[in-house]
Short mmCIF file of C-alpha atoms in Angstrom, two decimals:
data_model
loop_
_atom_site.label_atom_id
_atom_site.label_comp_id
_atom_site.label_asym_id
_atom_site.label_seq_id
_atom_site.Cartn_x
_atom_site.Cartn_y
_atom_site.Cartn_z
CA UNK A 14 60.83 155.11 -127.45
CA UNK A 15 59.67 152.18 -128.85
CA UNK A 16 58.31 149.16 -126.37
CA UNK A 17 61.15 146.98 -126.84
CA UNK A 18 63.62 150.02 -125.45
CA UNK A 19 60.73 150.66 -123.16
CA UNK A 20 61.09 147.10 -121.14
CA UNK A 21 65.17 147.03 -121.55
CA UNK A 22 64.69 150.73 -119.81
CA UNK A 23 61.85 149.50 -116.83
CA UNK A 24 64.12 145.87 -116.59
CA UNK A 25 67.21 148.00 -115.87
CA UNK A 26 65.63 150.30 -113.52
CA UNK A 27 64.33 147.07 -111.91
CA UNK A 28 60.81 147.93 -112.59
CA UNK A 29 58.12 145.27 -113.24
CA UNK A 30 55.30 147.01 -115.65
CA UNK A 31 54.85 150.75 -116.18
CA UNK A 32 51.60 152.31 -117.96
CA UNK A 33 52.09 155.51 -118.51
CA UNK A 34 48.77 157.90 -117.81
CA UNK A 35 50.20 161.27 -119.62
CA UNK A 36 50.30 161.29 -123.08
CA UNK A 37 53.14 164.11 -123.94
CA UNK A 38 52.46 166.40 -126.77
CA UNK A 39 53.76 165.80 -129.84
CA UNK A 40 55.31 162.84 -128.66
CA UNK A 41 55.10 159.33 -130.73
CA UNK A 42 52.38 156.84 -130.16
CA UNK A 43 53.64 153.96 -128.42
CA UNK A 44 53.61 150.79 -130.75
CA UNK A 45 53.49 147.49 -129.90
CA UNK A 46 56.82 145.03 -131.19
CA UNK A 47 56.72 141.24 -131.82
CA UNK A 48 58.65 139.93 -128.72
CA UNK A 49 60.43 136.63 -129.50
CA UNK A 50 58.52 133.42 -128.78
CA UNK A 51 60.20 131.26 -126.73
CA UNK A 52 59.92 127.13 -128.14
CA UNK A 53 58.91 124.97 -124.68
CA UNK A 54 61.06 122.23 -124.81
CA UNK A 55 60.93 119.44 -122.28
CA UNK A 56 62.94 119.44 -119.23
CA UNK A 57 65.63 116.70 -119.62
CA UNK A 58 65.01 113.75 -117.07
CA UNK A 59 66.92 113.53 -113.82
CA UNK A 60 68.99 110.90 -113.73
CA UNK A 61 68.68 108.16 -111.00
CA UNK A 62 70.83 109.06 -107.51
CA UNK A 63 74.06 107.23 -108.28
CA UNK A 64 74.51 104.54 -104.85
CA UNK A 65 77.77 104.64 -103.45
CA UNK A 66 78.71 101.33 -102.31
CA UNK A 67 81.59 101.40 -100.09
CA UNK A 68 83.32 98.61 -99.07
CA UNK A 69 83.04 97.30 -95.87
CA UNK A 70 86.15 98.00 -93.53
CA UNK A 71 87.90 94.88 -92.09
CA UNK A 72 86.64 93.83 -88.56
CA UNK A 73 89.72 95.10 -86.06
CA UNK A 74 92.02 91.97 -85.32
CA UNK A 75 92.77 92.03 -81.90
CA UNK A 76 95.57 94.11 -80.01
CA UNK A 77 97.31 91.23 -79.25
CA UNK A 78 97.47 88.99 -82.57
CA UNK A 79 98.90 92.97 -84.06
CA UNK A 80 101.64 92.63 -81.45
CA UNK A 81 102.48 89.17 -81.94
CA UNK A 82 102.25 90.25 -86.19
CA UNK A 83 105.20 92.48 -85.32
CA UNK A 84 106.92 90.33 -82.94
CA UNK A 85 106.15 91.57 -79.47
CA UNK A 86 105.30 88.93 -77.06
CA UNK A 87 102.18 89.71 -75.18
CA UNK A 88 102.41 87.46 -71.98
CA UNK A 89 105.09 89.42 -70.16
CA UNK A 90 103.37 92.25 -68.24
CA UNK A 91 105.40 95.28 -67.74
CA UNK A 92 106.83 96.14 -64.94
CA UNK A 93 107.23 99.58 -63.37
CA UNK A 94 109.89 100.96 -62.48
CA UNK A 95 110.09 103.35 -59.48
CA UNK A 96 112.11 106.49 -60.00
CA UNK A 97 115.62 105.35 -57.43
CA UNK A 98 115.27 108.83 -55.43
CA UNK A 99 112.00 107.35 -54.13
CA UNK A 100 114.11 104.86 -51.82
CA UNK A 101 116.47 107.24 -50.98
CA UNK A 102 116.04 108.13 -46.79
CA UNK A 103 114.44 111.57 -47.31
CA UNK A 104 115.19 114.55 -44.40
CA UNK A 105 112.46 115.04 -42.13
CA UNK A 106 110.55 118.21 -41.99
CA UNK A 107 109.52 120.28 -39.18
CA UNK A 108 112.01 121.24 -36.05
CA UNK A 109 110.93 122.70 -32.91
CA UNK A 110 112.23 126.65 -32.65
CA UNK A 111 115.54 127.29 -31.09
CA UNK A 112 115.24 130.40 -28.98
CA UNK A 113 118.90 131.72 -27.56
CA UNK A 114 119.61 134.56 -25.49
CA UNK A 115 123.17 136.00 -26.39
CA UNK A 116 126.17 138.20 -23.56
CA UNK A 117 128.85 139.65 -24.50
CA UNK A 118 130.02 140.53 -20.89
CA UNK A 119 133.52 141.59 -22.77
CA UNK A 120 135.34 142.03 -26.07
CA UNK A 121 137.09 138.98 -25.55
CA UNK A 122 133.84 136.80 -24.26
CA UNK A 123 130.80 135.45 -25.40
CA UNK A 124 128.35 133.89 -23.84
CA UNK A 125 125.35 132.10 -25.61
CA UNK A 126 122.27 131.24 -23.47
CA UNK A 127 119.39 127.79 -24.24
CA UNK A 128 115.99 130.29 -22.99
CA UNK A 129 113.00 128.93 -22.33
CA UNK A 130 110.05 131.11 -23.71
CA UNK A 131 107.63 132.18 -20.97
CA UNK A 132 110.27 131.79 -18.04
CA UNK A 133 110.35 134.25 -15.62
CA UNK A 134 113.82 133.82 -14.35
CA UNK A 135 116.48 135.81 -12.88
CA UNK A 136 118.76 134.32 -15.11
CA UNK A 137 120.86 137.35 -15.75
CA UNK A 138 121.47 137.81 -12.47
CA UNK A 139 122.86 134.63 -11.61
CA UNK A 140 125.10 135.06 -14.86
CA UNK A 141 126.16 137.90 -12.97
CA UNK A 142 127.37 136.15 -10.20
CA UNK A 143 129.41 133.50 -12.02
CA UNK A 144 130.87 136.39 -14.00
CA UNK A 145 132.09 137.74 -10.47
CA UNK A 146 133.35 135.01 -9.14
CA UNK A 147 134.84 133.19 -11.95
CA UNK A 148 136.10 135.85 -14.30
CA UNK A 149 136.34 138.97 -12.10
CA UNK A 150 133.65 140.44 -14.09
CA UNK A 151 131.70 143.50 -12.25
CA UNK A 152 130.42 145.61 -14.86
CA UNK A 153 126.44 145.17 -14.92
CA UNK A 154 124.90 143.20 -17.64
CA UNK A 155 122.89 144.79 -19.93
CA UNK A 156 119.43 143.29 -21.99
CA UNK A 157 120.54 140.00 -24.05
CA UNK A 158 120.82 139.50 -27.83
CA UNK A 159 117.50 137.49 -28.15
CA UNK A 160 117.51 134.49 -31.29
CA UNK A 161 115.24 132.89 -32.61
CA UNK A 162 115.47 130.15 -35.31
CA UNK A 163 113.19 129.48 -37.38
CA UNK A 164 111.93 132.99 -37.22
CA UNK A 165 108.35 131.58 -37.23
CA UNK A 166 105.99 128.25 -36.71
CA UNK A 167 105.56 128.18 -40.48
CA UNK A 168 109.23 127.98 -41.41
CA UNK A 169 109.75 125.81 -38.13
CA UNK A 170 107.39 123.24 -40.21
CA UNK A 171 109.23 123.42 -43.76
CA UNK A 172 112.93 123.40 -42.46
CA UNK A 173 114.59 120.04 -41.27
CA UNK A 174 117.09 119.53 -38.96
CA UNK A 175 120.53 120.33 -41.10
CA UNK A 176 118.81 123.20 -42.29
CA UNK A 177 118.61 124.66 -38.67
CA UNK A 178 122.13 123.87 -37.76
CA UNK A 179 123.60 125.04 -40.94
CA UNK A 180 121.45 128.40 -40.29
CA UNK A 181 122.57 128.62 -36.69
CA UNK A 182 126.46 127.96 -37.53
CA UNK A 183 126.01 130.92 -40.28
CA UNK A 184 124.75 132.85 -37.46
CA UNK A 185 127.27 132.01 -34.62
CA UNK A 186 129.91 132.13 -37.10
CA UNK A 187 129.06 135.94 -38.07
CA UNK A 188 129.03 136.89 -34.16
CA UNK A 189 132.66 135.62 -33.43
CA UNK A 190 133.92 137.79 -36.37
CA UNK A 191 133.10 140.52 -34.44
CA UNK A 192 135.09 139.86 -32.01
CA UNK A 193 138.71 139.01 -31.89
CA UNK A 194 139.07 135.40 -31.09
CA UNK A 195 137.08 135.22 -27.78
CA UNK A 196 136.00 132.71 -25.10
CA UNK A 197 132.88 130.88 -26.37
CA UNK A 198 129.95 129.83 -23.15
CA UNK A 199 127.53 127.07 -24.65
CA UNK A 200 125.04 126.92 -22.02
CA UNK A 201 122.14 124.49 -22.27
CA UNK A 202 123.58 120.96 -24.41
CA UNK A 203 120.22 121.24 -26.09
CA UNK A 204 121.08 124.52 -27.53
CA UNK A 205 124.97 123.66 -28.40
CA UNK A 206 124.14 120.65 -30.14
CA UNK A 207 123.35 122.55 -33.00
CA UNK A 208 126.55 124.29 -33.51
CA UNK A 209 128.82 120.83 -33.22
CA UNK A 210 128.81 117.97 -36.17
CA UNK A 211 125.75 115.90 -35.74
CA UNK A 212 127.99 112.91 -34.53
CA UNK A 213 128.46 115.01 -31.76
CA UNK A 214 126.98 115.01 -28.53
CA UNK A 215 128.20 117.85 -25.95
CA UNK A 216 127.76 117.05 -22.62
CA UNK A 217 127.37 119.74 -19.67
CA UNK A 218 130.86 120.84 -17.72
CA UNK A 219 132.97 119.88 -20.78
CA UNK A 220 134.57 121.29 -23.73
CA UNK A 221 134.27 121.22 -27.36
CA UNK A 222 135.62 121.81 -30.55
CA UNK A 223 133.30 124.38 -33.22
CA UNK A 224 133.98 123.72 -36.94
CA UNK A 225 132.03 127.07 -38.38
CA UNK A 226 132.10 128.23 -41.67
CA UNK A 227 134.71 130.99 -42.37
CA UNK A 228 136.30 130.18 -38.76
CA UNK A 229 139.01 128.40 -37.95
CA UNK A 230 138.29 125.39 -34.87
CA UNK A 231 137.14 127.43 -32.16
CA UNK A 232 137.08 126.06 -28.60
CA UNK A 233 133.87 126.25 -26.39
CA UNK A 234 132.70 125.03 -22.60
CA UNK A 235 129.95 123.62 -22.50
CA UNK A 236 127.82 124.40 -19.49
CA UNK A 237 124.04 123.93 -18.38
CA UNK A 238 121.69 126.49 -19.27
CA UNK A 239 120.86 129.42 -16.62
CA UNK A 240 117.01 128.22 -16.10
CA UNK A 241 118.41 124.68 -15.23
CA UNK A 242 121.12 125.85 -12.81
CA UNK A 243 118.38 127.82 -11.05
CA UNK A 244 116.02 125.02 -11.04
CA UNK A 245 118.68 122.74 -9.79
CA UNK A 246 120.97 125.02 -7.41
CA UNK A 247 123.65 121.81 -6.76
CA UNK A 248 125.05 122.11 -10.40
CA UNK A 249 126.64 125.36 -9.52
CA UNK A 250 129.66 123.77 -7.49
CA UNK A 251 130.93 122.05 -10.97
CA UNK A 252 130.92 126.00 -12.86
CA UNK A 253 133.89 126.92 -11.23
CA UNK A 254 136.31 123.80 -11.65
CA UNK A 255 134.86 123.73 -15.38
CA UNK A 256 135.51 127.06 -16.24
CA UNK A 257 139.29 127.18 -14.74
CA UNK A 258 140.27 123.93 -15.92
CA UNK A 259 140.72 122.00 -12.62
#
């Protein structure tokens, strides 16, 4: 191998300078070749950094003189407009709960109680006794249908007013179709206002007119509630002439 094979052999093998120390028998003496000179010729001269000189963007006219360019007057200042729902009278939220107590003494009578949470009162007695005297009615009572509407204080605060009648109609509506048209008891105006049209206002010892859903016009008396005839005993004399039309 002669030295110019030699180098192309140690560049490939990516090795700098080899000496060998072992001289192999009957192996050539390494010779020395002429290695090309290379001529040193000067470096061309950089050239000088070329300066960019951009030109200077135009100074920003003002918003205004752009407008009036493309012919939008400026001195008018707009005016918002206010979505018309805004103005509209909105429902207000939050009722007070409705709490009914609910007899059906009979299949052809029912009898819907205003009860006042907390009251300890014989009311179901003295429902008792009307029952006897008015309608001949001795068969004992048993526990009342209890209602409540809204079913809690956090629905009481998101429903409004129609919401509570339209849910109490449903409801009254779905407990005279179990029964085969039969004689309606309102007691308590409070508690029957919310089964008439809100341009109605029942009065105790009368009698009403129901427009439910799914129900024809059903008929109703409208008498005080059973805690306020026991807190004010001299409303009983008007039950009977109420309740038999006199």
């Amino acid at each position: 191998m002669n030295e110019r094979q030699r180098h192309q052999y140690l560049s490939a093998m990516g090795i700098d300078s080899f000496i060998p120390r072992v001289l192999l028998p009957h192996a050539p003496a390494p010779t020395l070749c002429d290695l090309p000179v290379v001529s040193e010729t000067p470096a061309p001269p950089l050239s000088a950094p070329v300066q960019n000189n951009p030109m200077a963007p135009p100074a920003p006219s003002q918003v205004g003189n752009m407008l009036g360019d493309m012919g939008i007057a400026t001195d008018k200042k707009p005016v918002r407009k206010e979505p018309l729902n805004l103005y509209l009278p909105q429902p207000k939220k939050g009722v007070t709960p409705v709490h009914l107590h609910l007899w059906r003494p009979s299949n052809k009578l029912l009898i819907i109680d205003e009860h006042t949470p907390g009251a300890a009162l014989p009311t179901d007695r003295l429902l008792a006794s009307i029952l006897r005297a008015c309608r001949q009615h001795n068969i004992p009572l048993g526990e009342p249908e209890r209602m409540r509407c809204p079913l809690n204080e956090q629905l009481a605060k998101m429903y409004s007013q129609d919401d509570l009648r339209e849910e109490l109609q449903a409801w009254l509506s779905e407990e005279l179709a179990k029964q085969q048209e039969p004689e309606l008891w309102l007691m308590g105006p409070e508690a029957a206002q919310w089964f008439v049209s809100p341009e109605n206002v029942p009065e105790a010892f009368s009698q009403t007119q129901l427009n439910l859903t799914g129900t024809q016009r059903q008929p109703a008396i409208v008498l005080p509630s059973l805690s306020k005839l026991l807190q004010e005993p001299q409303l009983k004399q008007k039950i009977w002439p109420t309740l038999n039309g006199v």
